[in-house]
Short mmCIF file of C-alpha atoms and ligand atoms in Angstrom, two decimals:
data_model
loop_
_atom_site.label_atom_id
_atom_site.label_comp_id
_atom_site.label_asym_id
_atom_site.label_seq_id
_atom_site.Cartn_x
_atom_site.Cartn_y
_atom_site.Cartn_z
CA UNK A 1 -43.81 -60.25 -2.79
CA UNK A 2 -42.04 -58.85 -5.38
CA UNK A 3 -44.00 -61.11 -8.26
CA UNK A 4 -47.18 -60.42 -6.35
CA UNK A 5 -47.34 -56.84 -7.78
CA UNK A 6 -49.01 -55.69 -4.77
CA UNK A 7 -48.56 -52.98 -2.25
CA UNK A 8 -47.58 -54.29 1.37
CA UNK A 9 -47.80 -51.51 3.25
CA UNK A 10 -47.65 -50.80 7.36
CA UNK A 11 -51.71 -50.41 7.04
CA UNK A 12 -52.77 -52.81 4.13
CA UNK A 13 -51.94 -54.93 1.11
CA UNK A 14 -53.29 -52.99 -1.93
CA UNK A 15 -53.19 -53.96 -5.97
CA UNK A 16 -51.01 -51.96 -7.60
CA UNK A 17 -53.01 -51.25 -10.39
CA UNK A 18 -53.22 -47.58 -9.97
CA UNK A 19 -49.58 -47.73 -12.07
CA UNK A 20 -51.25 -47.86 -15.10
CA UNK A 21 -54.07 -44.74 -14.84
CA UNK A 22 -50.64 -42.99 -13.06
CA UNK A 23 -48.67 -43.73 -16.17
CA UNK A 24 -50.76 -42.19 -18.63
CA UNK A 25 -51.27 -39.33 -16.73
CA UNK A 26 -47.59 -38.91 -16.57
CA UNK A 27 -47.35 -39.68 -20.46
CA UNK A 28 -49.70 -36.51 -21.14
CA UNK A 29 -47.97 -34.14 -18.19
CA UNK A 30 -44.67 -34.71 -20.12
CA UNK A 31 -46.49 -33.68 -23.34
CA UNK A 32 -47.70 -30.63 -21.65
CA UNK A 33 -44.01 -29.93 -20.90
CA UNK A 34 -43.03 -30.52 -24.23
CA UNK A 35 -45.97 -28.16 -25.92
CA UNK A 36 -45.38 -25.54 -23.13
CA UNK A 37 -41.90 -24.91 -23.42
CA UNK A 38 -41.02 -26.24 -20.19
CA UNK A 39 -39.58 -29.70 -20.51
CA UNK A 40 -35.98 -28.65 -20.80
CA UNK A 41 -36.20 -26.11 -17.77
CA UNK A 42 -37.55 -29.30 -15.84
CA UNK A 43 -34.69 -31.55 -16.80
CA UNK A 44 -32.06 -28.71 -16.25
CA UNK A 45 -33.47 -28.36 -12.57
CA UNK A 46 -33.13 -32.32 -12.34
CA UNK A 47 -29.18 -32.09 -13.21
CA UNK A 48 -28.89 -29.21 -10.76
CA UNK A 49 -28.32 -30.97 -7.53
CA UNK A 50 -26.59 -29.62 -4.26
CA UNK A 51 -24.71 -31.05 -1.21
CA UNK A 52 -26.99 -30.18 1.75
CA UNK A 53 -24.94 -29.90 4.97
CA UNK A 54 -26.75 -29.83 8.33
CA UNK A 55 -26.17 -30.16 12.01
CA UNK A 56 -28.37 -31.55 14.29
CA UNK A 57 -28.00 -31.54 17.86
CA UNK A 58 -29.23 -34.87 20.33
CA UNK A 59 -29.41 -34.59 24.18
CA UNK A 60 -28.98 -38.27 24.48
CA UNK A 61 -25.54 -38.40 21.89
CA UNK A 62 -22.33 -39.83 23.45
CA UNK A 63 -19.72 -36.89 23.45
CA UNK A 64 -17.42 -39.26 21.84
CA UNK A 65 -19.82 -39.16 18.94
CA UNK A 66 -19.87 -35.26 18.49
CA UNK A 67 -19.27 -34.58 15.19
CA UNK A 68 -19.82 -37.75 13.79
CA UNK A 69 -20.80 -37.03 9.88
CA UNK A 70 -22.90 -38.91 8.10
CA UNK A 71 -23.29 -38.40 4.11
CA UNK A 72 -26.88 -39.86 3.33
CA UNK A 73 -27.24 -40.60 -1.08
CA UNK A 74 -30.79 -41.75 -1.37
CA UNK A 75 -32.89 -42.28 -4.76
CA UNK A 76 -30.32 -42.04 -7.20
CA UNK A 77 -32.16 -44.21 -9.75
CA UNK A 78 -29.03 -44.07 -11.54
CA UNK A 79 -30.52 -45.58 -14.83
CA UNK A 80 -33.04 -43.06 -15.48
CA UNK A 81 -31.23 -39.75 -16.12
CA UNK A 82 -27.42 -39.80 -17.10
CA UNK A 83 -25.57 -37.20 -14.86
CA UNK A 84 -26.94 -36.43 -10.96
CA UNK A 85 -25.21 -39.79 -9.79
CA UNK A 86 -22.20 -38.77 -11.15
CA UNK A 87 -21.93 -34.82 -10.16
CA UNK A 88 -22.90 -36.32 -6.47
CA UNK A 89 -19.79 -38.38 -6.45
CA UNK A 90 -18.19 -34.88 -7.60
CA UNK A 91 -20.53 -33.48 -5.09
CA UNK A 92 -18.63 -35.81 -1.99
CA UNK A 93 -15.46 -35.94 -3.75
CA UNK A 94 -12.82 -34.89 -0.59
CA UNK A 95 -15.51 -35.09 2.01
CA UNK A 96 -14.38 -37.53 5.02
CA UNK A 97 -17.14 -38.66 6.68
CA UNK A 98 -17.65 -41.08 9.11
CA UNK A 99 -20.47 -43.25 7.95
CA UNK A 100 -21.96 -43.13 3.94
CA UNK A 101 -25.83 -44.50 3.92
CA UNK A 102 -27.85 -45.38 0.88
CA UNK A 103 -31.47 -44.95 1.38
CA UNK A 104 -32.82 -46.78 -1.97
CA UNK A 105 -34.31 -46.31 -4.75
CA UNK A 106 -31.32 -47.63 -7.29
CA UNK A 107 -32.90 -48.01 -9.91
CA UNK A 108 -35.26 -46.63 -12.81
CA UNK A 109 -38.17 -49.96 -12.85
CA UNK A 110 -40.01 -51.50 -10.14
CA UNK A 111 -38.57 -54.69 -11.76
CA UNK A 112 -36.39 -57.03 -13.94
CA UNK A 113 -32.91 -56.95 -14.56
CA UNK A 114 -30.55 -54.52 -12.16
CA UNK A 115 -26.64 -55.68 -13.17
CA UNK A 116 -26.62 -52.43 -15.25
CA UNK A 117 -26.45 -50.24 -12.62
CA UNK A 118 -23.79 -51.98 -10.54
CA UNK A 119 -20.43 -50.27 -12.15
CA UNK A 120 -22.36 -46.85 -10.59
CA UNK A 121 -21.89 -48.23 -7.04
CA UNK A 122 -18.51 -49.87 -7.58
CA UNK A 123 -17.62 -46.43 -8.21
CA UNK A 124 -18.90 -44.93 -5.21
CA UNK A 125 -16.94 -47.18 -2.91
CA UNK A 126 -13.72 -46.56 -4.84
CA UNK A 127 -14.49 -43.00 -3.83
CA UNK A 128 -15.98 -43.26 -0.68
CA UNK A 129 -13.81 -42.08 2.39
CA UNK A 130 -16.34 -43.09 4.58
CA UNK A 131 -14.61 -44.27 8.01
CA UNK A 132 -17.23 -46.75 9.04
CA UNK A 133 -18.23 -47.96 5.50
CA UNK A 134 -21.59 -47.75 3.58
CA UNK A 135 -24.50 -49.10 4.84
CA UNK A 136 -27.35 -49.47 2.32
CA UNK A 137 -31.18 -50.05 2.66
CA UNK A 138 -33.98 -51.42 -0.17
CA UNK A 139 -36.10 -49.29 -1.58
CA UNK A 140 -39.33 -49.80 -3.56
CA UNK A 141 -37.87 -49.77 -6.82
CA UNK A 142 -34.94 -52.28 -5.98
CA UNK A 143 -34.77 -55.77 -5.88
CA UNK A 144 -33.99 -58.36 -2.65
CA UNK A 145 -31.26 -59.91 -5.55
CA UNK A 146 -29.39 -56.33 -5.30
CA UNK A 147 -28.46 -56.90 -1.31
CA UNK A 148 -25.97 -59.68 -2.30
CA UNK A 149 -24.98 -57.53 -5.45
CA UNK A 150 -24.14 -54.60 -3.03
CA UNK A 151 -22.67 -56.71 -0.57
CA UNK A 152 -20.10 -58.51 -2.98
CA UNK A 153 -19.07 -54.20 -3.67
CA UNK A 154 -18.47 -53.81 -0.73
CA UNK A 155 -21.21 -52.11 0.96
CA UNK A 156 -23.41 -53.56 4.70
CA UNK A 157 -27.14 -54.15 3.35
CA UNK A 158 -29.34 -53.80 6.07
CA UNK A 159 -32.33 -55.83 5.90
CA UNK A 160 -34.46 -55.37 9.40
CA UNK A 161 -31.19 -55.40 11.29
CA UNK A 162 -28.96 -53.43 13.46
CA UNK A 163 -24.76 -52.66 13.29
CA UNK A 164 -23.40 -50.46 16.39
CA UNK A 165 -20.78 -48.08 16.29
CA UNK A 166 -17.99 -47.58 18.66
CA UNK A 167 -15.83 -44.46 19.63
CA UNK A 168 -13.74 -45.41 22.87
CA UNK A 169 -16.61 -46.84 25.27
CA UNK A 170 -19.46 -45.49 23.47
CA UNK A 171 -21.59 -47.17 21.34
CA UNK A 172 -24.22 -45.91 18.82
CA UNK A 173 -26.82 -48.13 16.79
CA UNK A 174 -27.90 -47.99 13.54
CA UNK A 175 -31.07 -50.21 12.14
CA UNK A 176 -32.08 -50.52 8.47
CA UNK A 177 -35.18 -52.06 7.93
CA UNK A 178 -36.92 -53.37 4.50
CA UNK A 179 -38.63 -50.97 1.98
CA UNK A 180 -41.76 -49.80 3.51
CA UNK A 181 -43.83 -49.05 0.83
CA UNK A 182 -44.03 -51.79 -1.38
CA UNK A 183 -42.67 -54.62 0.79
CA UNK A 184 -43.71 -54.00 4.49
CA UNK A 185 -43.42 -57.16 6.94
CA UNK A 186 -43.71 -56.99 10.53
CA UNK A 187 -40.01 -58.12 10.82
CA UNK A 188 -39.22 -54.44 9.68
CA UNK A 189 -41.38 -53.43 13.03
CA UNK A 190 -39.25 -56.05 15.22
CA UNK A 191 -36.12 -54.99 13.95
CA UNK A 192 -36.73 -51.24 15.55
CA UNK A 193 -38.69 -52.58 18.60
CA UNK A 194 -35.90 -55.04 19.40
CA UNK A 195 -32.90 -52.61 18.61
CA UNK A 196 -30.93 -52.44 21.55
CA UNK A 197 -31.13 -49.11 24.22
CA UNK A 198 -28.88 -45.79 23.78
CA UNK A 199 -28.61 -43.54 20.74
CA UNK A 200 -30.22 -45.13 17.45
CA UNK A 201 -30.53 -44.06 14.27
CA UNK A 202 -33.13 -46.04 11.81
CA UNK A 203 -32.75 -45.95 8.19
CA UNK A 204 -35.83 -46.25 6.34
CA UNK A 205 -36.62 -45.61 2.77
CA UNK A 206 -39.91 -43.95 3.84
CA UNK A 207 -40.50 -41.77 6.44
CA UNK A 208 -43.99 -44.23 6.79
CA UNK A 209 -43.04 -46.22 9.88
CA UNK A 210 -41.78 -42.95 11.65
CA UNK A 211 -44.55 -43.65 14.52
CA UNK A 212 -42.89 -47.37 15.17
CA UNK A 213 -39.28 -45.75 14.78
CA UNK A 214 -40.25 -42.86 17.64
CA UNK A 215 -41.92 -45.63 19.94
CA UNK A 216 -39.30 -47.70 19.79
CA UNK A 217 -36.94 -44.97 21.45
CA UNK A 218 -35.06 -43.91 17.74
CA UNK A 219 -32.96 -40.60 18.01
CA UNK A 220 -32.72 -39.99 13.88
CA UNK A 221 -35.03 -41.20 11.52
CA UNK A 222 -33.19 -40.90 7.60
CA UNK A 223 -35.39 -41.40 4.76
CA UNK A 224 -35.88 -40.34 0.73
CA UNK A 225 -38.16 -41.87 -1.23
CA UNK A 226 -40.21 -38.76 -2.02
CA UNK A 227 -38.09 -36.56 -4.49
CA UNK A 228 -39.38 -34.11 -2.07
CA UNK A 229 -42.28 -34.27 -4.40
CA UNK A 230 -40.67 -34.02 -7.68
CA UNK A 231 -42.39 -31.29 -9.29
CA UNK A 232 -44.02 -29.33 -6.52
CA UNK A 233 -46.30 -26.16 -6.33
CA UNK A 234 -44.51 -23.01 -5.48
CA UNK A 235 -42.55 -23.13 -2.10
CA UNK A 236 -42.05 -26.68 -2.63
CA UNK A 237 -45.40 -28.12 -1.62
CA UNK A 238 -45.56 -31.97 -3.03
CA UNK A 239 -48.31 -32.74 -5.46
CA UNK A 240 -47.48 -36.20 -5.21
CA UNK A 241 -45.76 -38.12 -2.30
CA UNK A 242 -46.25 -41.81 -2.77
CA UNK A 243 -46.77 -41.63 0.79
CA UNK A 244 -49.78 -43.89 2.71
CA UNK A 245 -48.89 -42.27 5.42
CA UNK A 246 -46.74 -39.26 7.46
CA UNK A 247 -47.46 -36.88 4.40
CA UNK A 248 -46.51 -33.96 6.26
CA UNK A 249 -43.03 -35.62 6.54
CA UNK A 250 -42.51 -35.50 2.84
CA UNK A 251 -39.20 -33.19 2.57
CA UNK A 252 -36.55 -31.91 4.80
CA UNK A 253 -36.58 -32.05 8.75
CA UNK A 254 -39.17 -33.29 11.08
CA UNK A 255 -40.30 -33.78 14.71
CA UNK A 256 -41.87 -37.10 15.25
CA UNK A 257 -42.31 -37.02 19.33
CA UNK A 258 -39.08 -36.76 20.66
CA UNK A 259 -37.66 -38.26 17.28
CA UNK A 260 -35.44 -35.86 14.65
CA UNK A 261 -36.32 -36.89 11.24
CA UNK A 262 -34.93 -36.04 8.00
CA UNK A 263 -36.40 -36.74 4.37
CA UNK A 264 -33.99 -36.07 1.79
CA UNK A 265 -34.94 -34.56 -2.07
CA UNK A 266 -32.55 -37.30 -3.43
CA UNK A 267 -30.69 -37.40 -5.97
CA UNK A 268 -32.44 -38.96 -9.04
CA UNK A 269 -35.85 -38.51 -10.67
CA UNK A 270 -38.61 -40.77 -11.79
CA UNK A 271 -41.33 -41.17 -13.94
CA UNK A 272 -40.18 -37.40 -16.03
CA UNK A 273 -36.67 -36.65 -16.10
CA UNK A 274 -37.87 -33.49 -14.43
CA UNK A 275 -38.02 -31.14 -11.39
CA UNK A 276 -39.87 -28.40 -10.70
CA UNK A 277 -39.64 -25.78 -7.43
CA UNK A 278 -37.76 -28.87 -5.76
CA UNK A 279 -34.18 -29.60 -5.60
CA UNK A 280 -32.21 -32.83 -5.84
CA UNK A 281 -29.16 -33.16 -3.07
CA UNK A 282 -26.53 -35.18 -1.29
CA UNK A 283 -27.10 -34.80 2.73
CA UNK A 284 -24.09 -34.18 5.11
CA UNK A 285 -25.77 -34.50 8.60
CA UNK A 286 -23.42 -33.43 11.52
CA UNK A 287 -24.41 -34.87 14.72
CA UNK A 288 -23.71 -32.90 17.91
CA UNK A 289 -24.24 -33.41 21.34
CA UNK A 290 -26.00 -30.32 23.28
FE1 FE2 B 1 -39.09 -44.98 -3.53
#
């Protein structure tokens, strides 16, 4: 799939072709920038990144789980622009949490070599204080080589399958599937259909399958992808989503049914080392039972 340079997505298989027209468009908005002034003001924005903490409460949580903190890092394309990788391990420097996830995205191209950006991860798990360990999904840009990369680090790839956490008796699941976007399969469907009962939590580099995840009885939906648009309209409203589906899901918290899902900013950029009226971010989810 990867060589096929085509789009498998939930819906459709689709040429990726548009790249190319997208490219140059991108080629003469970054020369706008440049003649307007406001190239440097973009890339400032990109290095300005936050830690995001929320708390989200779930009727259906085990009490022993209350509290349980997740830190979610997603799109860090770490190769692209020096500097937001490294001020979120600043960011998270101190923080214990209970579970670190990667949501993908690692780095800058949609292909070839990846080794580079390895050192940037073996530093995150020297730093992380995570108590359960980092689990890590694909993204579009990434390669199915990185998962045994990661895993020699250090860190659980989840490819369309499920770990479960325990505190005392209870038990809560978490299932990572396959990118979405690029490299949909039907075993990334399974994998949340077949997860087993109680609280879940699916990881998913898009928020695309969040109709499957819902169905299939998921608590938390985590996803990035997005950039939360990247450069955005005033008030944040996405030009651009890269999105076949869910749209509306682009950025920040969602309802899908009875499903809570969150879409984080990320932390990296693509295409222009810039932002505009969006802001990069590390996510520190609370969970707590109401
Ligand atoms: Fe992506």
């Amino acid at each position: 799939m990867e060589a096929a340079e085509e789009k498998y997505t939930p819906r459709a298989v689709k040429k990726r072709r548009h790249w190319v027209a997208f490219r140059r468009l991108l080629g003469l908005f970054g020369v706008g920038l440049r003649l307007s002034g406001l190239y440097q003001r973009g890339v400032r924005n990109a290095l300005d990144i936050k830690l995001k903490r929320i708390e989200l409460e779930f009727e259906n949580l085990p009490s022993e789980f209350d509290g349980f903190r997740i830190l979610q890092l997603s799109d860090p394309h770490v190769d692209f622009l020096a500097g937001p990788f490294d001020t979120a391990l600043e960011l998270i420097s101190g923080e214990r949490v209970d579970l670190c996830v990667l949501t993908g995205d690692y780095r800058k191209r949609v292909s070839g070599p990846f080794e580079h950006i390895l050192p940037a991860f073996e530093k995150l798990v020297a730093r992380s204080r995570a108590r359960n360990g980092i689990y890590a999904i694909l993204g579009n840009h990434d390669s199915a080589d990185m998962a045994e990369a990661f895993e020699n680090l250090g860190i659980d790839v989840l490819i369309n399958e499920t770990r479960s956490l325990q505190r005392g008796e209870a038990q809560i699941h978490v299932t990572g599937t396959d990118d979405v976007h690029y490299y949909y399969t039907d075993a990334a469907r399974v994998a949340l259909e077949t997860a087993p009962e109680g609280f879940k939590i699916a990881l998913i580099h898009s928020a695309e399958l969040a109709d499957v995840a819902a169905g299939a009885g998921f608590s938390l939906y985590l996803a990035g992808h997005t950039h939360g648009g990247q450069v955005c309209l005033p008030g944040g409203i996405p030009i651009i989503t890269h999105m076949s589906c869910h749209r509306r899901y682009a950025s920040g918290l969602w309802r899908h049914g009875s499903m809570t899902g969150y879409t984080t900013t990320g932390i990296g950029v693509s295409g222009l080392p810039v932002r505009f009226n969006t802001r990069g971010e590390v996510v520190l989810i609370t969970l707590r039972c109401c």
